């Protein structure tokens, strides 16, 4: 894996001075979730007023020990003051009551006084309603306006801070805890500027220390890179894991499966009998399937050989579709299960030399959108996770200039870690995360590509 020496440099005493003097970007060292940690927010959580914020205040003591209110009284919270209160680690702003242009000034009034008091790697979540659910056009316009604000605020955050907007549909209020445990914690360190829709879902996590307990998960391409990180993270959260990869990766796969107490399954997902073999190895069925296996065979279209095109489309798009259909038809994928497809922001933005790869990744996004309504009746969610620049052996082999551009052209000014993608997948695999379906979750540090 490539190491980002620039981050080490700018976070040294000398580097900080030099970089500040010449105005170079200064990416922060992001705080990440450490095994054994219990509290999603280690520090002060600031809550606004409003009906959704009131819902949050009911479980806020499970998120943090230090709760403040800002802009009005909130049950169980002390009023925040710039002079006397601790630095702020997390913020929840309820924008659901903003229904007219004149009320949008509340955004400036709420956020301006607190921005200089945010701690490093602070996480801001704005809560709103679905604009199209508003019958008054001015209310719909106002709810949509909040999206523009949240994406810009994400770009203005400093020191590793992030901002997300969660649009809460009627009935989805009881899924706020799961979402905030993710988006207010270092589990979402490399996610920023995202707009996520939550719908009603009748499932709940039973034990927050092991949110995936009792769930069985299959991860394809699990021998190394992002897939290995996903398998580790799902196992950490209590899932029983089945790790799948090609025969050439058998020794790495076996070693990881043994370490995680999981099962190794050597299989080429493009083999003609792959679906039949997979079902045979899943007698008890499963709850989570993560289609992570993927390949690149880069060439400009003018030079693209047919086998480069075919193999990428086959592994990245056709195999996940065929295997998902087989898991559904056979009933191997349980009710209330989760399907997670590893796409890429290049599937949204396009990329020179990757017509085959970006076609496959955009196809996965379309597949998630198209399948979601049908799977809803079985409580199954399907989403695409779109990583941006992630520090893996794949990106370590990129030419220097491209690698640097990939890292710095984002609000967080750096590449992500495989763990960042794995945390997003683990969240989507939780009971209750079915509240999100048919969507794309970008894990890209708010990359400018495809934004
Ligand atoms: N690394 C990044 O920056 C990045 C960015 C965006 C998206 N992604 C996507 O994330 C996923 C994982 O990426 P990575 O960087 O860890 O890749 P990687 O090459 O390190 O790992 C991919 C794994 O998939 C396995 N695999 C390939 N073909 C297979 C087949 N036919 N059957 C079974 N297994 C097969 C490989 O053996 C390998 O273990 C891929 O889908 C990739 O497109 C990665």
Tab-separated table of C-alpha atoms and ligand atoms in Angstrom:
chain	number	residue	atom	x	y	z
A	1	UNK	CA	0.000	0.000	0.000
A	2	UNK	CA	1.272	3.515	-0.774
A	3	UNK	CA	1.951	5.740	2.192
A	4	UNK	CA	0.917	9.383	2.005
A	5	UNK	CA	4.159	11.121	3.046
A	6	UNK	CA	2.650	14.559	2.406
A	7	UNK	CA	0.168	14.085	5.275
A	8	UNK	CA	3.016	13.118	7.611
A	9	UNK	CA	4.932	16.193	6.453
A	10	UNK	CA	2.120	18.767	6.853
A	11	UNK	CA	1.341	17.421	10.302
A	12	UNK	CA	4.945	17.885	11.486
A	13	UNK	CA	6.034	21.184	13.144
A	14	UNK	CA	8.217	22.235	10.221
A	15	UNK	CA	5.677	21.112	7.609
A	16	UNK	CA	2.847	23.037	9.244
A	17	UNK	CA	4.882	26.276	9.067
A	18	UNK	CA	6.067	25.796	5.497
A	19	UNK	CA	2.708	24.689	4.112
A	20	UNK	CA	0.946	27.574	5.885
A	21	UNK	CA	3.476	30.064	4.513
A	22	UNK	CA	3.023	29.073	0.862
A	23	UNK	CA	-0.698	28.280	1.039
A	24	UNK	CA	-0.529	24.574	0.114
A	25	UNK	CA	-3.406	22.264	1.120
A	26	UNK	CA	-3.048	20.922	4.646
A	27	UNK	CA	-4.945	17.634	4.954
A	28	UNK	CA	-5.623	16.633	8.548
A	29	UNK	CA	-4.868	13.267	10.097
A	30	UNK	CA	-8.361	11.747	10.281
A	31	UNK	CA	-9.567	10.135	13.471
A	32	UNK	CA	-10.713	6.545	12.889
A	33	UNK	CA	-12.689	4.012	14.904
A	34	UNK	CA	-10.504	1.875	17.177
A	35	UNK	CA	-11.514	-1.648	18.204
A	36	UNK	CA	-12.963	-1.722	21.701
A	37	UNK	CA	-14.347	1.817	21.559
A	38	UNK	CA	-17.940	2.086	22.823
A	39	UNK	CA	-19.119	5.689	22.447
A	40	UNK	CA	-19.800	6.946	18.913
A	41	UNK	CA	-18.964	10.507	20.022
A	42	UNK	CA	-15.994	11.023	22.333
A	43	UNK	CA	-16.557	14.665	23.185
A	44	UNK	CA	-19.328	17.226	23.060
A	45	UNK	CA	-22.448	16.708	20.959
A	46	UNK	CA	-24.368	19.866	20.095
A	47	UNK	CA	-28.094	19.617	19.316
A	48	UNK	CA	-30.392	22.171	17.766
A	49	UNK	CA	-34.089	22.425	18.591
A	50	UNK	CA	-36.810	20.850	16.455
A	51	UNK	CA	-38.921	17.687	16.406
A	52	UNK	CA	-36.208	15.450	14.920
A	53	UNK	CA	-33.565	16.860	17.284
A	54	UNK	CA	-35.955	16.086	20.157
A	55	UNK	CA	-36.031	12.443	18.955
A	56	UNK	CA	-32.230	12.466	18.971
A	57	UNK	CA	-32.087	13.874	22.503
A	58	UNK	CA	-33.904	10.741	23.740
A	59	UNK	CA	-30.969	8.473	22.806
A	60	UNK	CA	-28.170	11.083	22.836
A	61	UNK	CA	-26.892	9.901	26.262
A	62	UNK	CA	-26.029	6.600	24.539
A	63	UNK	CA	-23.943	8.497	21.972
A	64	UNK	CA	-21.954	10.738	24.312
A	65	UNK	CA	-21.501	11.899	27.919
A	66	UNK	CA	-21.449	15.594	26.998
A	67	UNK	CA	-24.601	17.071	25.512
A	68	UNK	CA	-25.182	20.738	24.645
A	69	UNK	CA	-28.062	22.606	23.047
A	70	UNK	CA	-27.711	25.601	20.773
A	71	UNK	CA	-30.448	27.929	19.558
A	72	UNK	CA	-33.025	26.921	22.185
A	73	UNK	CA	-33.762	24.424	24.938
A	74	UNK	CA	-33.370	20.686	24.363
A	75	UNK	CA	-34.322	18.076	26.959
A	76	UNK	CA	-31.294	16.879	28.948
A	77	UNK	CA	-28.819	19.290	27.316
A	78	UNK	CA	-26.940	22.301	28.754
A	79	UNK	CA	-26.962	25.503	26.710
A	80	UNK	CA	-23.702	25.871	24.743
A	81	UNK	CA	-21.609	29.011	25.110
A	82	UNK	CA	-18.486	29.789	23.101
A	83	UNK	CA	-16.631	30.945	26.228
A	84	UNK	CA	-17.458	28.185	28.694
A	85	UNK	CA	-18.168	24.998	26.762
A	86	UNK	CA	-15.774	22.342	25.519
A	87	UNK	CA	-14.798	22.047	21.835
A	88	UNK	CA	-17.540	20.471	19.757
A	89	UNK	CA	-17.012	16.977	18.366
A	90	UNK	CA	-20.411	16.426	16.753
A	91	UNK	CA	-23.416	18.509	15.701
A	92	UNK	CA	-26.992	17.579	14.823
A	93	UNK	CA	-29.024	20.349	13.230
A	94	UNK	CA	-32.715	19.766	12.633
A	95	UNK	CA	-33.624	21.598	9.418
A	96	UNK	CA	-36.980	19.834	9.038
A	97	UNK	CA	-38.924	22.884	10.221
A	98	UNK	CA	-37.479	25.224	7.575
A	99	UNK	CA	-40.346	25.599	5.126
A	100	UNK	CA	-39.928	29.081	3.665
A	101	UNK	CA	-37.039	31.033	2.107
A	102	UNK	CA	-37.137	33.524	4.960
A	103	UNK	CA	-36.305	30.720	7.414
A	104	UNK	CA	-33.084	29.741	5.616
A	105	UNK	CA	-31.231	32.491	7.515
A	106	UNK	CA	-31.468	30.115	10.492
A	107	UNK	CA	-28.735	28.054	8.816
A	108	UNK	CA	-26.264	30.930	9.022
A	109	UNK	CA	-27.425	31.923	12.488
A	110	UNK	CA	-27.001	28.426	13.883
A	111	UNK	CA	-23.709	27.427	12.268
A	112	UNK	CA	-21.683	30.647	12.148
A	113	UNK	CA	-21.042	30.960	15.915
A	114	UNK	CA	-19.980	27.316	16.320
A	115	UNK	CA	-17.680	26.766	13.333
A	116	UNK	CA	-14.536	28.082	15.031
A	117	UNK	CA	-15.222	25.869	18.042
A	118	UNK	CA	-15.247	22.521	16.269
A	119	UNK	CA	-12.785	19.874	17.432
A	120	UNK	CA	-10.584	17.913	14.985
A	121	UNK	CA	-12.506	15.367	12.854
A	122	UNK	CA	-15.839	16.861	13.925
A	123	UNK	CA	-18.961	15.354	12.345
A	124	UNK	CA	-22.000	17.447	11.430
A	125	UNK	CA	-25.320	15.849	10.483
A	126	UNK	CA	-28.206	17.930	9.176
A	127	UNK	CA	-31.677	16.375	9.367
A	128	UNK	CA	-34.309	17.351	6.828
A	129	UNK	CA	-37.365	16.036	5.008
A	130	UNK	CA	-37.754	14.746	1.466
A	131	UNK	CA	-38.352	17.866	-0.683
A	132	UNK	CA	-40.856	16.103	-2.959
A	133	UNK	CA	-42.951	15.084	0.040
A	134	UNK	CA	-43.793	18.760	0.658
A	135	UNK	CA	-47.111	19.809	-0.848
A	136	UNK	CA	-46.192	23.517	-0.749
A	137	UNK	CA	-43.690	24.357	-3.534
A	138	UNK	CA	-41.982	26.948	-1.337
A	139	UNK	CA	-41.478	24.335	1.379
A	140	UNK	CA	-40.095	21.876	-1.190
A	141	UNK	CA	-37.745	24.564	-2.497
A	142	UNK	CA	-36.557	25.353	1.025
A	143	UNK	CA	-35.894	21.695	1.855
A	144	UNK	CA	-33.961	21.359	-1.423
A	145	UNK	CA	-31.980	24.523	-0.635
A	146	UNK	CA	-30.609	22.813	2.465
A	147	UNK	CA	-28.842	20.322	0.193
A	148	UNK	CA	-26.794	23.083	-1.444
A	149	UNK	CA	-25.935	24.502	1.954
A	150	UNK	CA	-24.810	21.152	3.372
A	151	UNK	CA	-22.547	20.363	0.417
A	152	UNK	CA	-20.895	23.787	0.604
A	153	UNK	CA	-20.475	23.633	4.354
A	154	UNK	CA	-18.772	20.246	3.847
A	155	UNK	CA	-16.285	21.991	1.552
A	156	UNK	CA	-15.619	24.705	4.125
A	157	UNK	CA	-14.959	22.298	7.006
A	158	UNK	CA	-11.406	22.222	8.354
A	159	UNK	CA	-9.293	19.773	10.359
A	160	UNK	CA	-10.935	16.642	8.975
A	161	UNK	CA	-14.517	17.727	9.647
A	162	UNK	CA	-17.431	16.209	7.699
A	163	UNK	CA	-21.035	17.193	6.936
A	164	UNK	CA	-23.924	14.983	5.772
A	165	UNK	CA	-27.594	15.629	5.103
A	166	UNK	CA	-30.075	12.927	6.086
A	167	UNK	CA	-33.544	13.278	4.579
A	168	UNK	CA	-35.923	11.497	6.922
A	169	UNK	CA	-39.161	10.178	5.449
A	170	UNK	CA	-42.226	9.816	7.668
A	171	UNK	CA	-41.838	6.714	9.820
A	172	UNK	CA	-38.033	6.578	9.503
A	173	UNK	CA	-37.439	8.544	12.724
A	174	UNK	CA	-36.731	5.356	14.681
A	175	UNK	CA	-33.744	4.614	12.424
A	176	UNK	CA	-31.977	7.812	13.465
A	177	UNK	CA	-29.880	6.150	16.157
A	178	UNK	CA	-28.237	3.660	13.787
A	179	UNK	CA	-27.546	6.342	11.198
A	180	UNK	CA	-26.126	8.806	13.732
A	181	UNK	CA	-23.967	6.132	15.378
A	182	UNK	CA	-22.341	5.885	11.959
A	183	UNK	CA	-22.338	9.443	10.647
A	184	UNK	CA	-21.353	11.139	13.940
A	185	UNK	CA	-18.522	8.700	14.662
A	186	UNK	CA	-15.069	8.104	13.113
A	187	UNK	CA	-16.640	5.178	11.236
A	188	UNK	CA	-17.616	7.759	8.607
A	189	UNK	CA	-14.212	9.538	8.694
A	190	UNK	CA	-13.833	9.608	4.883
A	191	UNK	CA	-17.464	10.371	3.978
A	192	UNK	CA	-18.510	13.981	3.484
A	193	UNK	CA	-20.986	16.083	1.535
A	194	UNK	CA	-23.442	13.205	1.129
A	195	UNK	CA	-27.231	13.336	0.953
A	196	UNK	CA	-28.890	10.140	2.169
A	197	UNK	CA	-32.575	9.273	2.246
A	198	UNK	CA	-33.964	7.137	5.106
A	199	UNK	CA	-37.349	5.400	4.784
A	200	UNK	CA	-39.363	3.487	7.357
A	201	UNK	CA	-37.871	0.092	8.286
A	202	UNK	CA	-39.150	-2.234	11.011
A	203	UNK	CA	-35.784	-3.807	11.911
A	204	UNK	CA	-33.560	-2.661	14.786
A	205	UNK	CA	-30.066	-3.503	16.009
A	206	UNK	CA	-30.353	-5.476	19.260
A	207	UNK	CA	-26.847	-5.005	20.661
A	208	UNK	CA	-24.861	-1.939	19.610
A	209	UNK	CA	-21.569	-3.533	20.681
A	210	UNK	CA	-22.138	-6.316	18.094
A	211	UNK	CA	-24.623	-4.879	15.600
A	212	UNK	CA	-24.202	-7.755	13.134
A	213	UNK	CA	-24.559	-10.580	15.687
A	214	UNK	CA	-26.555	-13.475	14.235
A	215	UNK	CA	-26.021	-12.330	10.645
A	216	UNK	CA	-24.173	-14.377	8.057
A	217	UNK	CA	-22.235	-12.444	5.400
A	218	UNK	CA	-20.594	-13.359	2.093
A	219	UNK	CA	-17.774	-11.130	0.810
A	220	UNK	CA	-16.440	-11.701	-2.712
A	221	UNK	CA	-12.834	-10.767	-3.492
A	222	UNK	CA	-12.060	-11.079	0.215
A	223	UNK	CA	-8.433	-12.273	0.038
A	224	UNK	CA	-6.919	-8.785	0.036
A	225	UNK	CA	-7.453	-5.028	-0.188
A	226	UNK	CA	-10.885	-3.588	0.471
A	227	UNK	CA	-12.558	-7.037	0.539
A	228	UNK	CA	-10.262	-8.245	3.332
A	229	UNK	CA	-10.994	-5.070	5.328
A	230	UNK	CA	-14.729	-5.615	4.820
A	231	UNK	CA	-14.520	-9.224	6.041
A	232	UNK	CA	-12.550	-8.120	9.123
A	233	UNK	CA	-14.989	-5.328	9.944
A	234	UNK	CA	-18.090	-7.501	9.498
A	235	UNK	CA	-16.500	-10.115	11.788
A	236	UNK	CA	-15.584	-7.405	14.343
A	237	UNK	CA	-19.251	-6.376	14.410
A	238	UNK	CA	-20.352	-9.952	15.140
A	239	UNK	CA	-21.178	-11.386	11.698
A	240	UNK	CA	-20.297	-14.916	10.677
A	241	UNK	CA	-18.239	-14.413	7.505
A	242	UNK	CA	-17.798	-16.425	4.321
A	243	UNK	CA	-14.798	-15.222	2.320
A	244	UNK	CA	-14.763	-15.877	-1.406
A	245	UNK	CA	-11.900	-15.433	-3.890
A	246	UNK	CA	-10.248	-17.049	-6.921
A	247	UNK	CA	-8.096	-20.226	-6.627
A	248	UNK	CA	-4.855	-18.190	-7.069
A	249	UNK	CA	-5.669	-16.321	-3.824
A	250	UNK	CA	-6.355	-19.504	-1.803
A	251	UNK	CA	-3.501	-19.239	0.713
A	252	UNK	CA	-4.280	-15.601	1.669
A	253	UNK	CA	-7.986	-16.422	1.760
A	254	UNK	CA	-7.527	-19.463	4.020
A	255	UNK	CA	-5.272	-17.520	6.386
A	256	UNK	CA	-7.744	-14.640	6.750
A	257	UNK	CA	-10.747	-16.955	7.112
A	258	UNK	CA	-8.935	-18.870	9.872
A	259	UNK	CA	-8.036	-15.646	11.691
A	260	UNK	CA	-11.643	-14.396	11.528
A	261	UNK	CA	-13.174	-17.773	12.427
A	262	UNK	CA	-14.941	-17.702	9.068
A	263	UNK	CA	-15.281	-19.987	6.087
A	264	UNK	CA	-13.173	-19.754	2.912
A	265	UNK	CA	-14.797	-20.413	-0.454
A	266	UNK	CA	-12.527	-20.712	-3.476
A	267	UNK	CA	-14.563	-19.811	-6.519
A	268	UNK	CA	-14.276	-17.768	-9.695
A	269	UNK	CA	-17.503	-15.720	-9.718
A	270	UNK	CA	-17.514	-15.878	-13.536
A	271	UNK	CA	-17.406	-19.681	-13.736
A	272	UNK	CA	-20.455	-21.042	-15.611
A	273	UNK	CA	-21.553	-22.983	-12.509
A	274	UNK	CA	-20.605	-20.250	-10.008
A	275	UNK	CA	-24.202	-19.607	-8.898
A	276	UNK	CA	-24.927	-23.323	-8.372
A	277	UNK	CA	-21.681	-23.825	-6.438
A	278	UNK	CA	-22.370	-20.797	-4.278
A	279	UNK	CA	-25.878	-21.923	-3.330
A	280	UNK	CA	-24.536	-25.407	-2.538
A	281	UNK	CA	-22.067	-23.878	-0.068
A	282	UNK	CA	-24.780	-21.880	1.707
A	283	UNK	CA	-27.097	-24.510	3.180
A	284	UNK	CA	-28.325	-22.136	5.911
A	285	UNK	CA	-28.582	-19.150	3.585
A	286	UNK	CA	-27.228	-15.704	4.390
A	287	UNK	CA	-28.173	-12.178	5.389
A	288	UNK	CA	-25.546	-9.965	3.782
A	289	UNK	CA	-23.885	-10.258	0.384
A	290	UNK	CA	-21.058	-7.898	-0.490
A	291	UNK	CA	-20.129	-7.909	-4.175
A	292	UNK	CA	-16.611	-6.555	-3.810
A	293	UNK	CA	-14.597	-8.616	-6.324
A	294	UNK	CA	-13.575	-6.336	-9.160
A	295	UNK	CA	-10.886	-5.913	-11.768
A	296	UNK	CA	-9.467	-3.180	-13.995
A	297	UNK	CA	-8.090	-3.650	-17.517
A	298	UNK	CA	-7.351	-0.064	-18.552
A	299	UNK	CA	-6.926	1.155	-22.156
A	300	UNK	CA	-8.424	4.056	-24.072
A	301	UNK	CA	-11.377	2.867	-26.124
A	302	UNK	CA	-9.412	3.193	-29.377
A	303	UNK	CA	-6.939	0.602	-28.053
A	304	UNK	CA	-9.285	-1.566	-26.003
A	305	UNK	CA	-9.032	-5.295	-26.863
A	306	UNK	CA	-12.281	-7.269	-26.702
A	307	UNK	CA	-11.009	-9.448	-23.852
A	308	UNK	CA	-10.250	-6.348	-21.696
A	309	UNK	CA	-13.800	-5.153	-22.259
A	310	UNK	CA	-15.457	-8.530	-21.729
A	311	UNK	CA	-13.539	-9.613	-18.636
A	312	UNK	CA	-14.216	-6.334	-16.777
A	313	UNK	CA	-17.932	-6.355	-17.644
A	314	UNK	CA	-18.131	-10.010	-16.683
A	315	UNK	CA	-16.463	-9.815	-13.252
A	316	UNK	CA	-17.693	-6.372	-12.195
A	317	UNK	CA	-21.267	-6.320	-13.484
A	318	UNK	CA	-22.582	-9.572	-14.896
A	319	UNK	CA	-21.414	-11.844	-12.068
A	320	UNK	CA	-22.947	-9.711	-9.256
A	321	UNK	CA	-26.258	-9.637	-11.177
A	322	UNK	CA	-26.269	-13.395	-11.850
A	323	UNK	CA	-25.276	-14.320	-8.286
A	324	UNK	CA	-27.771	-11.909	-6.701
A	325	UNK	CA	-30.592	-13.314	-8.826
A	326	UNK	CA	-29.621	-16.882	-7.883
A	327	UNK	CA	-29.509	-15.972	-4.173
A	328	UNK	CA	-32.975	-14.415	-4.480
A	329	UNK	CA	-34.529	-17.194	-6.587
A	330	UNK	CA	-33.233	-19.943	-4.299
A	331	UNK	CA	-34.327	-18.083	-1.158
A	332	UNK	CA	-30.728	-18.279	0.123
A	333	UNK	CA	-30.755	-14.548	0.815
A	334	UNK	CA	-32.921	-14.183	3.920
A	335	UNK	CA	-35.706	-11.666	4.399
A	336	UNK	CA	-34.408	-8.330	5.736
A	337	UNK	CA	-31.043	-9.051	4.141
A	338	UNK	CA	-28.649	-6.561	2.573
A	339	UNK	CA	-27.023	-6.530	-0.851
A	340	UNK	CA	-24.027	-4.210	-1.142
A	341	UNK	CA	-22.345	-3.534	-4.482
A	342	UNK	CA	-18.857	-2.036	-4.692
A	343	UNK	CA	-19.114	0.634	-7.373
A	344	UNK	CA	-16.704	3.558	-7.760
A	345	UNK	CA	-16.933	7.331	-8.105
A	346	UNK	CA	-15.453	6.839	-11.571
A	347	UNK	CA	-18.770	5.130	-12.372
A	348	UNK	CA	-20.356	8.526	-11.677
A	349	UNK	CA	-17.658	10.785	-13.137
A	350	UNK	CA	-16.189	8.757	-15.997
A	351	UNK	CA	-12.458	8.236	-16.305
A	352	UNK	CA	-10.055	8.334	-19.249
A	353	UNK	CA	-8.794	4.862	-20.123
A	354	UNK	CA	-11.559	3.152	-18.145
A	355	UNK	CA	-14.599	2.981	-20.430
A	356	UNK	CA	-15.002	-0.710	-19.556
A	357	UNK	CA	-14.590	-0.212	-15.782
A	358	UNK	CA	-16.824	2.868	-15.527
A	359	UNK	CA	-19.508	1.188	-17.650
A	360	UNK	CA	-19.507	-1.739	-15.224
A	361	UNK	CA	-19.575	0.459	-12.110
A	362	UNK	CA	-22.345	2.725	-13.424
A	363	UNK	CA	-24.251	-0.466	-14.275
A	364	UNK	CA	-24.027	-1.563	-10.627
A	365	UNK	CA	-25.486	1.766	-9.501
A	366	UNK	CA	-28.350	1.332	-11.959
A	367	UNK	CA	-28.870	-2.243	-10.736
A	368	UNK	CA	-29.180	-1.079	-7.101
A	369	UNK	CA	-31.698	1.615	-8.072
A	370	UNK	CA	-33.748	-0.737	-10.234
A	371	UNK	CA	-33.845	-3.678	-7.815
A	372	UNK	CA	-34.641	-1.717	-4.644
A	373	UNK	CA	-38.423	-1.340	-5.125
A	374	UNK	CA	-38.909	-5.063	-5.882
A	375	UNK	CA	-36.776	-6.211	-2.955
A	376	UNK	CA	-38.551	-3.913	-0.487
A	377	UNK	CA	-41.429	-6.369	-0.070
A	378	UNK	CA	-38.943	-8.898	1.348
A	379	UNK	CA	-37.309	-6.244	3.549
A	380	UNK	CA	-34.089	-6.603	1.534
A	381	UNK	CA	-32.057	-3.463	0.880
A	382	UNK	CA	-29.661	-3.015	-2.017
A	383	UNK	CA	-27.165	-0.185	-2.247
A	384	UNK	CA	-23.983	0.751	-4.041
A	385	UNK	CA	-20.937	1.959	-2.146
A	386	UNK	CA	-18.782	4.177	-4.336
A	387	UNK	CA	-15.233	4.540	-3.062
A	388	UNK	CA	-13.102	7.430	-4.245
A	389	UNK	CA	-9.323	7.269	-4.007
A	390	UNK	CA	-8.509	4.500	-1.508
A	391	UNK	CA	-4.934	3.627	-0.467
A	392	UNK	CA	-4.621	0.055	-1.777
A	393	UNK	CA	-2.155	-1.842	-3.955
A	394	UNK	CA	-4.353	-0.828	-6.942
A	395	UNK	CA	-3.816	2.909	-6.323
A	396	UNK	CA	-0.177	2.427	-5.237
A	397	UNK	CA	0.559	1.377	-8.817
A	398	UNK	CA	-0.882	4.559	-10.370
A	399	UNK	CA	1.535	7.072	-11.926
A	400	UNK	CA	2.734	9.621	-9.326
A	401	UNK	CA	0.927	12.689	-10.718
A	402	UNK	CA	-2.404	10.873	-11.068
A	403	UNK	CA	-2.039	9.438	-7.564
A	404	UNK	CA	-1.369	12.880	-6.055
A	405	UNK	CA	-4.318	14.382	-7.958
A	406	UNK	CA	-6.580	11.548	-6.784
A	407	UNK	CA	-5.605	12.173	-3.175
A	408	UNK	CA	-5.786	15.970	-3.068
A	409	UNK	CA	-8.812	16.683	-5.292
A	410	UNK	CA	-11.271	16.226	-2.441
A	411	UNK	CA	-12.483	18.233	0.525
A	412	UNK	CA	-10.475	16.071	2.924
A	413	UNK	CA	-7.373	16.402	0.722
A	414	UNK	CA	-6.246	12.782	1.062
A	415	UNK	CA	-7.002	9.206	0.095
A	416	UNK	CA	-9.159	6.973	2.242
A	417	UNK	CA	-8.253	3.672	3.889
A	418	UNK	CA	-9.831	0.290	3.066
A	419	UNK	CA	-11.312	0.454	6.566
A	420	UNK	CA	-13.333	3.531	5.588
A	421	UNK	CA	-15.095	1.556	2.855
A	422	UNK	CA	-15.476	-1.421	5.177
A	423	UNK	CA	-17.185	0.697	7.866
A	424	UNK	CA	-19.738	1.921	5.315
A	425	UNK	CA	-20.447	-1.649	4.206
A	426	UNK	CA	-20.782	-2.805	7.823
A	427	UNK	CA	-23.297	-0.042	8.522
A	428	UNK	CA	-25.345	-0.960	5.450
A	429	UNK	CA	-25.367	-4.586	6.610
A	430	UNK	CA	-26.986	-3.756	9.964
A	431	UNK	CA	-30.614	-4.538	10.740
A	432	UNK	CA	-32.384	-1.205	10.280
A	433	UNK	CA	-30.035	0.028	7.563
A	434	UNK	CA	-32.700	-1.261	5.188
A	435	UNK	CA	-34.005	2.269	5.745
A	436	UNK	CA	-31.536	3.146	3.002
A	437	UNK	CA	-32.056	1.338	-0.295
A	438	UNK	CA	-31.531	1.933	-3.994
A	439	UNK	CA	-28.929	4.606	-3.251
A	440	UNK	CA	-25.227	5.296	-3.678
A	441	UNK	CA	-23.075	5.960	-0.632
A	442	UNK	CA	-19.868	7.664	-1.724
A	443	UNK	CA	-16.807	7.068	0.459
A	444	UNK	CA	-14.598	9.624	-1.214
A	445	UNK	CA	-13.777	12.532	1.112
A	446	UNK	CA	-16.131	14.649	-1.055
A	447	UNK	CA	-13.966	14.172	-4.142
A	448	UNK	CA	-14.523	16.791	-6.817
A	449	UNK	CA	-14.877	13.957	-9.359
A	450	UNK	CA	-18.473	13.210	-10.281
A	451	UNK	CA	-19.695	15.460	-7.490
B	1	LIG	N1	-8.883	0.751	-4.512
B	1	LIG	C1	-9.654	1.762	-4.866
B	1	LIG	O1	-9.239	2.940	-4.767
B	1	LIG	C2	-11.060	1.527	-5.365
B	1	LIG	C3	-11.792	2.658	-5.732
B	1	LIG	C4	-13.089	2.475	-6.194
B	1	LIG	C5	-13.634	1.205	-6.252
B	1	LIG	N2	-12.902	0.122	-5.879
B	1	LIG	C6	-13.567	-1.203	-5.986
B	1	LIG	O2	-13.468	-1.883	-4.743
B	1	LIG	C7	-13.359	-3.285	-4.956
B	1	LIG	C8	-12.111	-3.828	-4.289
B	1	LIG	O3	-10.978	-3.119	-4.761
B	1	LIG	P1	-9.483	-3.435	-4.290
B	1	LIG	O4	-8.696	-2.196	-4.541
B	1	LIG	O5	-9.481	-4.017	-2.925
B	1	LIG	O6	-9.062	-4.529	-5.402
B	1	LIG	P2	-8.009	-5.738	-5.325
B	1	LIG	O7	-7.569	-5.986	-6.719
B	1	LIG	O8	-6.973	-5.477	-4.289
B	1	LIG	O9	-8.911	-6.965	-4.819
B	1	LIG	C9	-9.926	-7.533	-5.621
B	1	LIG	C10	-10.125	-8.975	-5.213
B	1	LIG	O10	-11.131	-9.533	-6.070
B	1	LIG	C11	-10.719	-10.818	-6.447
B	1	LIG	N3	-11.311	-11.228	-7.719
B	1	LIG	C12	-11.048	-10.723	-8.957
B	1	LIG	N4	-11.723	-11.409	-9.900
B	1	LIG	C13	-12.424	-12.377	-9.262
B	1	LIG	C14	-13.278	-13.423	-9.703
B	1	LIG	N5	-13.556	-13.600	-10.987
B	1	LIG	N6	-13.836	-14.228	-8.769
B	1	LIG	C15	-13.565	-14.054	-7.454
B	1	LIG	N7	-12.741	-13.093	-6.981
B	1	LIG	C16	-12.170	-12.264	-7.868
B	1	LIG	C17	-9.193	-10.709	-6.579
B	1	LIG	O11	-8.564	-11.979	-6.536
B	1	LIG	C18	-8.861	-9.822	-5.388
B	1	LIG	O12	-8.600	-10.565	-4.231
B	1	LIG	C19	-13.352	-3.478	-6.478
B	1	LIG	O13	-14.666	-3.761	-6.907
B	1	LIG	C20	-12.911	-2.117	-6.984
B	1	LIG	O14	-13.354	-1.878	-8.289
B	1	LIG	C21	-11.624	0.260	-5.454
